[in-house]
XYZ file of C-alpha atoms in Angstrom:
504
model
C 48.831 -0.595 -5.377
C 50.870 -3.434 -6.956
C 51.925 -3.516 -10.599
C 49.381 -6.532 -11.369
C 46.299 -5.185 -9.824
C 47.482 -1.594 -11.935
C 47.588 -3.797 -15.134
C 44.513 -5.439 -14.431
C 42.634 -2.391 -13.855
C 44.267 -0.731 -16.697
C 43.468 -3.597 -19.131
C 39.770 -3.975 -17.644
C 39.129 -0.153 -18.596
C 40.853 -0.384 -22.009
C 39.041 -3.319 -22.660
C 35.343 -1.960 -21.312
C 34.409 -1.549 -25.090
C 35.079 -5.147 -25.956
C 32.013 -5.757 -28.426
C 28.420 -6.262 -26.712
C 25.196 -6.207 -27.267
C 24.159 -5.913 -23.447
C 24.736 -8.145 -20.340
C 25.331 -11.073 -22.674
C 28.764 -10.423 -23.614
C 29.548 -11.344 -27.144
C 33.265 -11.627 -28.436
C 34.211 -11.361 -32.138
C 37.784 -13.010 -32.553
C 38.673 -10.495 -29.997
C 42.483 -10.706 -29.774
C 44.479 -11.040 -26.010
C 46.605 -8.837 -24.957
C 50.094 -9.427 -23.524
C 50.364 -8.332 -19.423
C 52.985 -8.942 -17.424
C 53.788 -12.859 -18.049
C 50.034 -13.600 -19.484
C 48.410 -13.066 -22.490
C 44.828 -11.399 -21.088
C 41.560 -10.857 -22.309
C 39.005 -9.069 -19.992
C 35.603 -10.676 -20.127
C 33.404 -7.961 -18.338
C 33.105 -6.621 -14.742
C 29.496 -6.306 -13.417
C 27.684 -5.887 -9.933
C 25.659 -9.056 -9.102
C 23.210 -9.519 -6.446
C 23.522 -12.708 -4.732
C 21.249 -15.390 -5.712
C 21.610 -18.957 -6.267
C 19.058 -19.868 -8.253
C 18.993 -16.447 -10.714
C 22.383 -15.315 -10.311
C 25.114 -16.675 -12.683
C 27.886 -16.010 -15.218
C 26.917 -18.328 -18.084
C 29.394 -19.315 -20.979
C 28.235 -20.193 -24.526
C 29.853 -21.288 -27.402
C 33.183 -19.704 -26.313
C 35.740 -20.809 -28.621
C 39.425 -19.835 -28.329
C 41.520 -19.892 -31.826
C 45.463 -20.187 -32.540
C 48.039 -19.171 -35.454
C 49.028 -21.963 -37.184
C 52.828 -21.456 -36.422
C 51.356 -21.573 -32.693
C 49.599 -24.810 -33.436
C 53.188 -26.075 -35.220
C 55.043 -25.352 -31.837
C 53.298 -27.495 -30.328
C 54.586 -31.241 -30.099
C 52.187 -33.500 -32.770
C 52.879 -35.466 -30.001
C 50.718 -33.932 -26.905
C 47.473 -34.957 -27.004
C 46.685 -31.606 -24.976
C 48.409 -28.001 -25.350
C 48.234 -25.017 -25.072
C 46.748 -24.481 -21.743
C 43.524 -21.348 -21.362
C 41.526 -20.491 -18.387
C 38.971 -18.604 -17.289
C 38.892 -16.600 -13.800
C 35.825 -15.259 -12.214
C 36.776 -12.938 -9.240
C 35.352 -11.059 -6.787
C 36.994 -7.418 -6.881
C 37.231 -8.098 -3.000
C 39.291 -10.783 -3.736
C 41.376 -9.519 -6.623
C 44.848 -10.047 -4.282
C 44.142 -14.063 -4.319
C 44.781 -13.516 -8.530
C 48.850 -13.636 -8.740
C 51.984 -14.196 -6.748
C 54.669 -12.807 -5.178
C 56.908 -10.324 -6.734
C 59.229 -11.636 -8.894
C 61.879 -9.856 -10.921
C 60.330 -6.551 -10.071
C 56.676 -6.859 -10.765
C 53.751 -9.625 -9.595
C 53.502 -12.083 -11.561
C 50.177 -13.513 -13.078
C 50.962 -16.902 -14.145
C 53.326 -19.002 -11.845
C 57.015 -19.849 -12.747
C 59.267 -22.771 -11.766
C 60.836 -19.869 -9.022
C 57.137 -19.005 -7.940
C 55.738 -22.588 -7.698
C 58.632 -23.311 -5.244
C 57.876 -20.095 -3.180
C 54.023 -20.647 -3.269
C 53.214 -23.757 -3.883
C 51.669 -22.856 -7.557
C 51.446 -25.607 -10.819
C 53.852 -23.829 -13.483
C 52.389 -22.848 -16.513
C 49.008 -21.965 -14.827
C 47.388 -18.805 -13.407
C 48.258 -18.690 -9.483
C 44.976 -18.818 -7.374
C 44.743 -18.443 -3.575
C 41.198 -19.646 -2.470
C 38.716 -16.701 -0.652
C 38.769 -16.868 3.153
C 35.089 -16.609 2.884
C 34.569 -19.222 0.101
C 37.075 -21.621 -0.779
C 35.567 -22.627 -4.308
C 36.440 -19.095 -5.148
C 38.111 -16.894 -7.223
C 36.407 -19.568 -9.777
C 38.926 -21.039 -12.813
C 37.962 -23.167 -15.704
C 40.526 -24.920 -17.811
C 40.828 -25.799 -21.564
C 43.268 -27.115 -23.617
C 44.025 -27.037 -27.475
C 43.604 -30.921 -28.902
C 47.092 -31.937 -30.636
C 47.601 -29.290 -33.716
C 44.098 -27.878 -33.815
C 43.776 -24.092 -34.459
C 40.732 -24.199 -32.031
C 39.738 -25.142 -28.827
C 35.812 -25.068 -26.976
C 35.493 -23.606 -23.634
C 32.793 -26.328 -22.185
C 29.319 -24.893 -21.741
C 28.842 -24.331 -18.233
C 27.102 -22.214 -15.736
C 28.643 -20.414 -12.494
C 25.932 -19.380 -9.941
C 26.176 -16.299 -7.951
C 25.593 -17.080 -3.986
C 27.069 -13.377 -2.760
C 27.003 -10.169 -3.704
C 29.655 -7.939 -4.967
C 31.477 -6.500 -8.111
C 32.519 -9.386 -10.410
C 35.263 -9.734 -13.259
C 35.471 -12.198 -15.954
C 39.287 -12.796 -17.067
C 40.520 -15.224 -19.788
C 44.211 -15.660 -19.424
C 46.741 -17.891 -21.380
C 50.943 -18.725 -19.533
C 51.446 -20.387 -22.780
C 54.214 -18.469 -24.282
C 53.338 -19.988 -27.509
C 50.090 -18.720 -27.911
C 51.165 -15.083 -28.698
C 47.695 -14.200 -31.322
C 45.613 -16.067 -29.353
C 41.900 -14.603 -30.187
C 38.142 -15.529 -28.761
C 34.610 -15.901 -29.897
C 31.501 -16.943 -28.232
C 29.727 -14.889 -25.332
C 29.212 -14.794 -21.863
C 25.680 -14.459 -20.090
C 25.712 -12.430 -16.928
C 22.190 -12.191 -15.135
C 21.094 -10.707 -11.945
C 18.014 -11.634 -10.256
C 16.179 -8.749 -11.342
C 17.089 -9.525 -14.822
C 19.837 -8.609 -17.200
C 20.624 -5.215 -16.388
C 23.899 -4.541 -14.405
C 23.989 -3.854 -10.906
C 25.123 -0.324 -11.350
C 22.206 0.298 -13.735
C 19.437 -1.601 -12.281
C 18.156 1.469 -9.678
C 18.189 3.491 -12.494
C 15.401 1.351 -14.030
C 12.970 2.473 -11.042
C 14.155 5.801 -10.962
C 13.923 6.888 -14.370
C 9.739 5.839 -13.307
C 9.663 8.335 -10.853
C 11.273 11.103 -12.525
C 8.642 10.154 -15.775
C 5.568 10.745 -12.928
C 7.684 13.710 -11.943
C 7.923 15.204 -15.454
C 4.563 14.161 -16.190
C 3.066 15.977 -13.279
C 4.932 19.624 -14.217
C 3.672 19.242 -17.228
C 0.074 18.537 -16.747
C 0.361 21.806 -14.048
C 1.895 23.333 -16.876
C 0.027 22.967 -19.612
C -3.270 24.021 -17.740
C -2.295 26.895 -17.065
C -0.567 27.345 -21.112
C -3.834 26.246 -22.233
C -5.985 28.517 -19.699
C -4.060 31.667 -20.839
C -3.000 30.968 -24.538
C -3.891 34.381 -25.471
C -1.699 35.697 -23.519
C 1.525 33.316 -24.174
C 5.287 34.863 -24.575
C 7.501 33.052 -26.999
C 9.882 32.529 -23.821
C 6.894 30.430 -22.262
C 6.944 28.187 -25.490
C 10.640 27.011 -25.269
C 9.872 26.191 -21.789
C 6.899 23.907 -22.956
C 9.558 22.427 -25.179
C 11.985 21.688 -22.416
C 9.023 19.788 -19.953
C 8.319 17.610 -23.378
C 11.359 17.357 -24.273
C 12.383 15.969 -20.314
C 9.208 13.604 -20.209
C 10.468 12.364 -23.477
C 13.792 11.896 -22.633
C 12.766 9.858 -19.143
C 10.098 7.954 -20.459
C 12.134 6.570 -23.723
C 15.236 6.016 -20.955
C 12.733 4.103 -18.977
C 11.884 1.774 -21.984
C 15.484 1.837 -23.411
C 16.503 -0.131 -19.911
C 13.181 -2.316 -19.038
C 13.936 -3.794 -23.106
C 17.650 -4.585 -21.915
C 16.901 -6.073 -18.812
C 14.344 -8.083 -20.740
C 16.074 -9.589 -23.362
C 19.605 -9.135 -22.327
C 20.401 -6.910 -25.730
C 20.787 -3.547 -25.730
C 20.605 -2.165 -29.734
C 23.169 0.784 -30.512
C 20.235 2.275 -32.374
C 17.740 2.777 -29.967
C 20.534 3.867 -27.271
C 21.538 6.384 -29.327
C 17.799 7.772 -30.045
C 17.374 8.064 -26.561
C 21.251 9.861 -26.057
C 20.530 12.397 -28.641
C 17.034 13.265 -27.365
C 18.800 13.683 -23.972
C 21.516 16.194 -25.562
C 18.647 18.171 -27.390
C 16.582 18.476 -23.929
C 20.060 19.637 -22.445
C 21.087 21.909 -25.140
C 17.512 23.898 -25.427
C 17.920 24.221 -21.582
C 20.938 25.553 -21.530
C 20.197 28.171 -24.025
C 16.789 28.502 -22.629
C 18.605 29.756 -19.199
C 21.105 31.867 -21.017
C 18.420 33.551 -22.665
C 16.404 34.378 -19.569
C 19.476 35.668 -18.550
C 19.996 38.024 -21.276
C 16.454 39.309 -20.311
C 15.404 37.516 -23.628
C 11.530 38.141 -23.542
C 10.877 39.998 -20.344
C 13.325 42.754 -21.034
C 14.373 42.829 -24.413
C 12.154 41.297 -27.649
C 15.003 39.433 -28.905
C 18.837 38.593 -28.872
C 19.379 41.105 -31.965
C 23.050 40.853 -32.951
C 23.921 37.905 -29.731
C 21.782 35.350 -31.700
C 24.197 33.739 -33.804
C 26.789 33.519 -30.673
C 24.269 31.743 -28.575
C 23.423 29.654 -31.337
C 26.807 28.973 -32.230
C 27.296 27.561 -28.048
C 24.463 25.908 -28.582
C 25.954 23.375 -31.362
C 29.432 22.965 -30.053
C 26.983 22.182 -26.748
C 25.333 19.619 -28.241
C 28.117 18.008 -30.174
C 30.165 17.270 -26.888
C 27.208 16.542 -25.061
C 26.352 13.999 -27.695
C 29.647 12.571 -27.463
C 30.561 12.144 -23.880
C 26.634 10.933 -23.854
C 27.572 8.186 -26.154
C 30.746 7.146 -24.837
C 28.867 6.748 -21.449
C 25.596 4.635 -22.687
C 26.013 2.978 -26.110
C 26.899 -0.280 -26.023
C 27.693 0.274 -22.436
C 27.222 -2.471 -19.743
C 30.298 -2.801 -17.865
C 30.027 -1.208 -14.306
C 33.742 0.265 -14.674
C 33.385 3.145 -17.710
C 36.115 3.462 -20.185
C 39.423 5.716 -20.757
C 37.350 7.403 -23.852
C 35.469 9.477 -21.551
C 38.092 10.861 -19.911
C 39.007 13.265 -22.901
C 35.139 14.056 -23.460
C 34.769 15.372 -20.327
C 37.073 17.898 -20.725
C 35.913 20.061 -23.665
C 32.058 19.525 -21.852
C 33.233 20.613 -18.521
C 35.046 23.752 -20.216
C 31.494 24.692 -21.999
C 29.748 23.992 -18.877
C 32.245 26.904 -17.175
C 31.948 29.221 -20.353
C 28.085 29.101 -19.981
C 27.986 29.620 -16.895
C 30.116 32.423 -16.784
C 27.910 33.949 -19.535
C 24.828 33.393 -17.956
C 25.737 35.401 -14.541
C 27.287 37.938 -16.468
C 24.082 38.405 -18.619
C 21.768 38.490 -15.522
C 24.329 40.971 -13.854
C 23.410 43.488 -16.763
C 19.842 42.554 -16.843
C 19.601 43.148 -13.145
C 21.326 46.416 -13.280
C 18.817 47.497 -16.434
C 15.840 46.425 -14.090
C 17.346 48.452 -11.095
C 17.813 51.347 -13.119
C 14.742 51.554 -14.688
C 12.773 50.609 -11.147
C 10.884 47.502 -12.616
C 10.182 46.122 -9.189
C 8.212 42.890 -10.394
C 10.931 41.900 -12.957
C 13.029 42.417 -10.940
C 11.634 40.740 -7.950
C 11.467 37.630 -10.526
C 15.270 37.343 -12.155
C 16.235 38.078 -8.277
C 14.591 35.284 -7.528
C 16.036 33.532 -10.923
C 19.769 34.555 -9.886
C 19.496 32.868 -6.498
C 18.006 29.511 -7.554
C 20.882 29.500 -10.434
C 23.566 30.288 -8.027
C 22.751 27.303 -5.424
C 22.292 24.841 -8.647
C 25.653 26.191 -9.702
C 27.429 25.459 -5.730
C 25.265 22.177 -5.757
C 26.908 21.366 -8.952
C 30.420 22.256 -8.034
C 30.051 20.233 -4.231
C 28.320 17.116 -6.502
C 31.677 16.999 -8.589
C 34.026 17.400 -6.090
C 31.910 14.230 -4.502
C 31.859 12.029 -8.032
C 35.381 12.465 -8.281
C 36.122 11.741 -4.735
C 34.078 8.856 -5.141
C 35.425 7.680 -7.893
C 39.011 7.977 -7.011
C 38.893 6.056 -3.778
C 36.405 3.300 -5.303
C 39.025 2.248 -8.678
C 37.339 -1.030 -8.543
C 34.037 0.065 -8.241
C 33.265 -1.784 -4.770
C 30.773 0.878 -4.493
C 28.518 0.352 -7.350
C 25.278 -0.374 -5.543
C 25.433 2.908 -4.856
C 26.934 4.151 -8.186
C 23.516 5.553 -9.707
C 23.062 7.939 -7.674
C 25.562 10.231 -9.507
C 23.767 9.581 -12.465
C 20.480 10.666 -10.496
C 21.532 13.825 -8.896
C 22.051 15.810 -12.483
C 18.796 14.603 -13.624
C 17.017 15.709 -10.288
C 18.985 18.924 -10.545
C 17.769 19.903 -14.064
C 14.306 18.873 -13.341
C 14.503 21.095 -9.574
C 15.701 23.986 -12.284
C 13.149 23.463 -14.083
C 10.341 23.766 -12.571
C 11.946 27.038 -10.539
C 11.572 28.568 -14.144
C 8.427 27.108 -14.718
C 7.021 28.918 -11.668
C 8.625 32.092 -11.664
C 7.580 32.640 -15.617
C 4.535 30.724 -15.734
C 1.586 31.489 -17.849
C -1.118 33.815 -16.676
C -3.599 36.820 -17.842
C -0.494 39.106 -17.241
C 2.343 37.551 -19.421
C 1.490 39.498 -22.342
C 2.916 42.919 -19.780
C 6.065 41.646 -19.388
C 6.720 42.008 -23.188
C 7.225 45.839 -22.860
C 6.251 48.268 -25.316
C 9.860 48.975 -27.658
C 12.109 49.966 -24.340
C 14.460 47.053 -25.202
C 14.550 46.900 -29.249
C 17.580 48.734 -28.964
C 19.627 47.239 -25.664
C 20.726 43.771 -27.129
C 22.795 45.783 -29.672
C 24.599 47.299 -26.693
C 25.227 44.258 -25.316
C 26.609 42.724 -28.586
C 29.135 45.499 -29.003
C 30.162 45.318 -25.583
C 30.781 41.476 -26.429
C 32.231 42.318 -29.528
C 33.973 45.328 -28.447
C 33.603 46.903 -32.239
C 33.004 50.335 -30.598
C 34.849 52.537 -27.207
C 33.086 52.926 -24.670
C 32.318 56.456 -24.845
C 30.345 55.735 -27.600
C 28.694 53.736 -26.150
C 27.555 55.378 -23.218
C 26.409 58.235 -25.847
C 24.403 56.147 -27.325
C 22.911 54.780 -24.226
C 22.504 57.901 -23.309
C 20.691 58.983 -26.531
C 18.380 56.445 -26.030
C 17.469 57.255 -22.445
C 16.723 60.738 -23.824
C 14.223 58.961 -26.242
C 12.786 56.784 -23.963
C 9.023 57.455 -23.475
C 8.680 55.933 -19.870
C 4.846 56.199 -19.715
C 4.588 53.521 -22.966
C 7.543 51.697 -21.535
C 6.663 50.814 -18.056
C 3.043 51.925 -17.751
C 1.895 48.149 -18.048
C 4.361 47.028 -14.986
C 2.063 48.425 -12.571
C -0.765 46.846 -13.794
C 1.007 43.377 -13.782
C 2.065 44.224 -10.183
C -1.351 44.560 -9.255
C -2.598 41.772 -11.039
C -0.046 39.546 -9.109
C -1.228 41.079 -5.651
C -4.872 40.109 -6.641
């Protein structure tokens, strides 16, 4: 890849947070930024759908304003300086923006050696028309009047008439406007409305996965309400994860049909709707962990693990709520920014630590229900381990696909297709959830699974094998001492009975 199309990528990501609101780009005396032999200020990148009528990049108010020593640089004597234009692109056509190399890199702007070799006007950006339109890659031209400090961008409208991934580019060859800075904004609309191309499927989808959500929980919460009696504190988190997820998809639902609406996206209500997301995620995860530890089916409660797992649980939500925010608010560029790049790392390596956690949890729980012969339990967490281990390879083969998707699509050609990423973890967790949902939900039985006293004493033997505080003799003596204790006809009378019940 050429040094230009490298810088303009570069500068396009860098520049992904330049202050909006939504799909009407708003600039606050944003400053450009030096490239190559241009000063450059990226304008926004977004998917449009081809339409003539709908379909257009709109400019308003855009000013463009100059130091004074700039403006004193300038000849009193031109009665136009200081040359600024505006490209609109294709990303299909991104190798008609710039010439030949020259002097070891492509150049943006054309030189008096460039406009001999290709024909370009010095002191503008070179253009090479499309071989499918020749009106396009689309520049407009202003100039600064005499020794003004500011120059208008006239209002005008660009329509749309094919579809494909868009960029917006302000560029300056005037060497002597080094501080050049712009305000104004840019409307971008699709036919649909304002939401980008790469977000607009996820408009529609976040409908179905409300119905979806909606219709677990009505199953749900027949059957919680049929047997309430009978309820296991395990059951309740799970009620709060299914309100939590209908919640989460309904207020995402809203969150986007406002932006495409109005064409402004508030920081506030984005970020409600992130942090409700990184609660539902954060209860989940623990939620699983703690089925895992046999957390109300084998053992009352987490005894001395409960400040660990709540510990997880807040670093888990802090750099979910971070990578969650760098992703969505004030997000609506289709190419996503350099920041998340170092908050995926410290969520991917929590992702990994619970995981690992989790399957070594239900690898003691399943050896407790094997030696102890609960057959229904452990039926169920068999059951439990196998839907966890194909989320877990569906989750591994999904990132190896993001990433190879997103390293051979750097321009994001691909973005009609984009959402789908986004889609697949949502489907996943909700697939997840409803596996737990059946294997643990609510009937005249639950109240069997919560065992007599058999487990008030086995979470402290897994905390000290965490914690290694004691050898593992001792352990095993104490294990042992407990066995010897161990009344089985109070501990695992009731299983039979639930086994039967089940069969019924």
């Amino acid at each position: 890849m050429d040094l230009l199309l490298a810088l303009l990528s570069a500068l396009l990501v860098l520049l992904g947070g330049v202050s909006v609101d939504a799909s009407i780009h708003t600039y606050d005396l944003e400053p450009f930024k030096e490239v190559g032999n241009a000063f450059l200020l990226s304008g926004g990148s977004e998917g449009i759908v081809a339409s003539v009528r709908s379909s257009y990049i709109k400019f308003d108010n855009v000013t463009f304003w100059r130091s004074k020593e700039a403006a004193e640089q300038h000849s009193s004597m031109e009665h136009s300086t200081g040359l600024i234009q505006a490209i609109i692109f294709e990303a299909a056509d991104r190798d008609n923006i710039g010439g030949s190399a020259y002097g070891g890199q492509r150049s943006i702007c054309c030189t008096p050696d460039l406009a001999k070799l290709e024909g370009c006007k010095q002191g503008e950006v070179i253009r090479r028309p499309s071989s499918v339109d020749l009106n396009w890659p689309v520049v407009l031209s202003t100039h600064f009047s005499a020794n003004d400090l500011f120059a208008n961008l006239d209002p005008q409208q660009v329509h749309i008439s094919k579809t494909g991934m868009y960029n917006l580019f302000f560029i300056s060859c005037d060497p002597k406007l080094r501080g050049l800075m712009m305000s104004g904004k840019t409307i971008w609309k699709n036919p649909g409305g304002y939401l980008p191309g790469r977000m607009a499927p996820l408009m529609t989808f976040y409908v179905f996965m409300s119905l979806a959500y909606l219709l677990l929980s009505v199953i749900w919460f027949v059957q919680y309400i049929r047997f309430w009696r009978d309820i296991l504190t395990i059951q309740n988190w799970i009620t709060l994860v299914i309100a939590l997820g209908l919640f989460e998809m309904t207020l995402w639902y809203f969150e986007y049909l406002n932006f495409n609406s109005t064409g402004v996206r508030p920081v506030g209500i984005t970020t409600w709707v992130v942090t409700v997301g990184a609660i539902r995620k954060t209860i989940s995860s623990l939620l699983i962990l703690s089925i895992s530890m046999g957390y109300g089916v084998v053992r009352p409660t987490l005894g001395g693990l409960k400040s660990k797992v709540l510990l997880l649980g807040v670093t888990y939500f802090l750099a979910s709520e971070l990578l969650d925010i760098a992703e969505n608010v004030g997000t609506i560029n289709d190419i996503s920014g350099k920041a998340r790049l170092f908050l995926v790392l410290p969520d991917a390596f929590l992702h990994a630590f619970l995981i690992l956690w989790i399957f070594t949890s239900l690898s003691r729980t399943l050896e407790k229900l094997q030696t102890r012969r609960s057959s229904v339990k452990l039926d169920i967490y068999r059951k439990f381990t196998n839907s966890l281990a194909v989320a877990v390879i569906a989750s591994v083969s999904w990132i190896g696909y993001e990433v190879y998707f997103k390293a051979t699509d750097p321009f994001s050609e691909r973005w009609q297709s984009a959402w789908i990423i986004t889609a697949f973890w949502h489907i996943l967790a909700f697939s997840l959830l409803a596996v737990i949902c059946y294997l643990w939900a609510p009937s005249q039985s639950s109240q069997r699974y919560a065992y007599s006293g058999e487990a008030a004493d086995d979470d402290d033997e897994e905390a000290q094998s965490l914690n290694k505080s004691s050898p593992d003799g001792d352990v095993g003596l104490v294990k042992l001492d407990k066995d010897r204790n161990l009344d089985p006809t109070t501990a695992f009378s009731l299983e039979d009975e639930a086994e039967e019940d089940k069969q019924e």
